[in-house]
Short mmCIF file of C-alpha atoms in Angstrom, two decimals:
data_model
loop_
_atom_site.label_atom_id
_atom_site.label_comp_id
_atom_site.label_asym_id
_atom_site.label_seq_id
_atom_site.Cartn_x
_atom_site.Cartn_y
_atom_site.Cartn_z
CA UNK Z 1 81.00 -40.96 66.91
CA UNK Z 2 82.47 -38.37 69.25
CA UNK Z 3 82.18 -38.92 72.99
CA UNK Z 4 83.31 -36.64 75.80
CA UNK Z 5 84.48 -38.10 79.09
CA UNK Z 6 84.49 -35.53 81.90
CA UNK Z 7 86.61 -36.55 84.85
CA UNK Z 8 86.40 -34.58 88.10
CA UNK Z 9 87.75 -35.17 91.57
CA UNK Z 10 85.02 -36.43 93.90
CA UNK Z 11 83.46 -33.98 96.32
CA UNK Z 12 85.50 -33.89 99.49
CA UNK Z 13 88.77 -34.78 97.77
CA UNK Z 14 91.25 -31.93 98.12
CA UNK Z 15 91.93 -30.18 94.81
CA UNK Z 16 95.25 -28.30 95.14
CA UNK Z 17 95.16 -27.10 91.53
CA UNK Z 18 91.70 -25.63 92.08
CA UNK Z 19 92.84 -24.00 95.31
CA UNK Z 20 95.82 -22.45 93.52
CA UNK Z 21 93.59 -21.06 90.74
CA UNK Z 22 91.10 -19.74 93.29
CA UNK Z 23 93.91 -17.97 95.14
CA UNK Z 24 95.37 -16.57 91.91
CA UNK Z 25 91.97 -15.26 90.80
CA UNK Z 26 91.40 -13.49 94.11
CA UNK Z 27 94.90 -12.02 94.07
CA UNK Z 28 94.35 -10.73 90.53
CA UNK Z 29 91.22 -8.87 91.52
CA UNK Z 30 88.38 -11.26 90.69
CA UNK Z 31 86.06 -10.73 93.64
CA UNK Z 32 83.50 -13.25 94.85
CA UNK Z 33 85.28 -16.46 93.84
CA UNK Z 34 84.16 -19.03 96.39
CA UNK Z 35 85.50 -22.29 95.04
CA UNK Z 36 87.34 -23.66 92.02
CA UNK Z 37 87.50 -27.32 90.96
CA UNK Z 38 89.60 -28.54 88.07
CA UNK Z 39 88.89 -31.59 85.95
CA UNK Z 40 89.90 -33.21 82.70
CA UNK Z 41 87.77 -33.58 79.63
CA UNK Z 42 88.78 -36.20 77.13
CA UNK Z 43 87.16 -36.21 73.71
CA UNK Z 44 87.38 -39.59 72.02
CA UNK Z 45 86.52 -39.98 68.34
CA UNK Z 46 85.75 -43.59 67.47
CA UNK Z 47 84.72 -45.35 64.30
CA UNK Z 48 81.70 -46.77 66.18
CA UNK Z 49 78.54 -45.35 64.53
CA UNK Z 50 76.15 -46.38 67.33
CA UNK Z 51 75.81 -43.87 70.22
CA UNK Z 52 74.92 -46.48 72.83
CA UNK Z 53 77.89 -48.69 71.94
CA UNK Z 54 80.24 -45.70 71.83
CA UNK Z 55 79.03 -44.67 75.31
CA UNK Z 56 79.56 -48.21 76.55
CA UNK Z 57 83.11 -48.24 75.16
CA UNK Z 58 83.85 -44.81 76.67
CA UNK Z 59 82.60 -46.06 80.04
CA UNK Z 60 84.98 -49.01 79.87
CA UNK Z 61 87.87 -46.71 78.88
CA UNK Z 62 87.15 -44.39 81.80
CA UNK Z 63 86.82 -47.23 84.30
CA UNK Z 64 89.87 -49.16 83.13
CA UNK Z 65 92.39 -46.44 82.31
CA UNK Z 66 91.33 -42.83 82.25
CA UNK Z 67 89.81 -42.24 85.68
CA UNK Z 68 91.03 -43.14 89.13
CA UNK Z 69 87.73 -44.25 90.63
CA UNK Z 70 89.04 -44.02 94.19
CA UNK Z 71 89.19 -40.24 93.98
CA UNK Z 72 87.52 -39.35 90.70
CA UNK Z 73 84.05 -39.45 89.16
CA UNK Z 74 83.37 -39.41 85.44
CA UNK Z 75 80.48 -38.47 83.18
CA UNK Z 76 80.02 -39.40 79.54
CA UNK Z 77 78.34 -37.18 76.94
CA UNK Z 78 77.79 -38.05 73.30
CA UNK Z 79 78.70 -35.03 71.16
CA UNK Y 1 76.39 -19.14 90.54
CA UNK Y 2 78.43 -22.04 89.14
CA UNK Y 3 80.15 -21.60 85.81
CA UNK Y 4 82.17 -24.15 83.86
CA UNK Y 5 85.06 -23.05 81.68
CA UNK Y 6 86.08 -25.72 79.15
CA UNK Y 7 89.53 -25.17 77.72
CA UNK Y 8 90.68 -27.22 74.74
CA UNK Y 9 93.68 -27.00 72.44
CA UNK Y 10 92.73 -25.43 69.11
CA UNK Y 11 92.25 -27.72 66.13
CA UNK Y 12 95.56 -28.27 64.45
CA UNK Y 13 97.61 -27.82 67.60
CA UNK Y 14 99.44 -31.04 68.44
CA UNK Y 15 98.06 -32.72 71.56
CA UNK Y 16 100.74 -35.11 72.87
CA UNK Y 17 98.65 -36.13 75.88
CA UNK Y 18 95.77 -37.06 73.59
CA UNK Y 19 98.12 -38.99 71.31
CA UNK Y 20 99.49 -40.90 74.30
CA UNK Y 21 95.99 -41.80 75.50
CA UNK Y 22 94.96 -42.82 71.99
CA UNK Y 23 97.99 -45.09 71.74
CA UNK Y 24 97.37 -46.56 75.20
CA UNK Y 25 93.72 -47.29 74.38
CA UNK Y 26 94.64 -49.06 71.15
CA UNK Y 27 97.36 -51.07 72.91
CA UNK Y 28 94.89 -52.10 75.61
CA UNK Y 29 92.43 -53.48 73.11
CA UNK Y 30 89.98 -50.65 72.49
CA UNK Y 31 89.42 -50.90 68.76
CA UNK Y 32 88.26 -48.09 66.53
CA UNK Y 33 89.77 -45.16 68.43
CA UNK Y 34 90.53 -42.56 65.78
CA UNK Y 35 91.50 -39.50 67.76
CA UNK Y 36 91.74 -38.30 71.35
CA UNK Y 37 91.92 -34.68 72.50
CA UNK Y 38 92.44 -33.70 76.11
CA UNK Y 39 91.25 -30.47 77.72
CA UNK Y 40 90.71 -28.91 81.11
CA UNK Y 41 87.40 -28.06 82.69
CA UNK Y 42 87.42 -25.52 85.47
CA UNK Y 43 84.31 -25.10 87.59
CA UNK Y 44 84.19 -21.73 89.30
CA UNK Y 45 81.66 -21.05 92.06
CA UNK Y 46 81.14 -17.33 92.57
CA UNK Y 47 78.93 -15.27 94.86
CA UNK Y 48 77.56 -13.48 91.78
CA UNK Y 49 73.82 -14.32 91.54
CA UNK Y 50 73.36 -13.06 87.97
CA UNK Y 51 74.13 -15.60 85.22
CA UNK Y 52 75.12 -12.99 82.61
CA UNK Y 53 77.52 -11.24 84.97
CA UNK Y 54 79.00 -14.56 86.12
CA UNK Y 55 79.56 -15.55 82.48
CA UNK Y 56 81.20 -12.19 81.83
CA UNK Y 57 83.52 -12.67 84.81
CA UNK Y 58 84.36 -16.23 83.73
CA UNK Y 59 85.20 -14.95 80.24
CA UNK Y 60 87.60 -12.40 81.73
CA UNK Y 61 89.17 -15.09 83.94
CA UNK Y 62 89.68 -17.39 80.94
CA UNK Y 63 91.12 -14.64 78.76
CA UNK Y 64 93.42 -13.18 81.39
CA UNK Y 65 94.71 -16.21 83.24
CA UNK Y 66 93.21 -19.61 82.61
CA UNK Y 67 93.55 -20.11 78.87
CA UNK Y 68 96.47 -19.56 76.55
CA UNK Y 69 94.62 -18.00 73.63
CA UNK Y 70 97.49 -18.59 71.23
CA UNK Y 71 96.93 -22.34 71.32
CA UNK Y 72 93.69 -22.82 73.27
CA UNK Y 73 89.98 -22.09 72.84
CA UNK Y 74 87.53 -21.87 75.70
CA UNK Y 75 83.79 -22.23 76.16
CA UNK Y 76 81.70 -21.07 79.10
CA UNK Y 77 78.62 -22.89 80.40
CA UNK Y 78 76.43 -21.79 83.29
CA UNK Y 79 75.66 -24.83 85.45
#
């Protein structure tokens, strides 16, 4: 089973990487860019055949290691 | 219009960050992890109200600046 964990900074948390990209895009002539946020997506392939159990495991991985819950939110999608 | 650009390393390109996460997960007791791939997701908010034009612009952004097409693939989703 393949599961995707999307990790994004929470709203309100400053995203310097996003700001840098936004600035670069404007400088390079892309008009109308209002905001850019950057996140990670982690695709985990497990031997677990059950989608619900794989989601559960991915949630535990995100909470325990992959995401910093103080400043980040995560979302899990079964692929 | 909000557009998400997902950038992942192409299949076959070594992903050391993914390997490190995979190893960390196994060490920390998550059984059955077969493979981990890590990518970036970039959410761009533009003033463009038309979805097709926003997608077009996002494609240009990805091709010109955000993705390294030699080793990375990208996918665009309108949010």
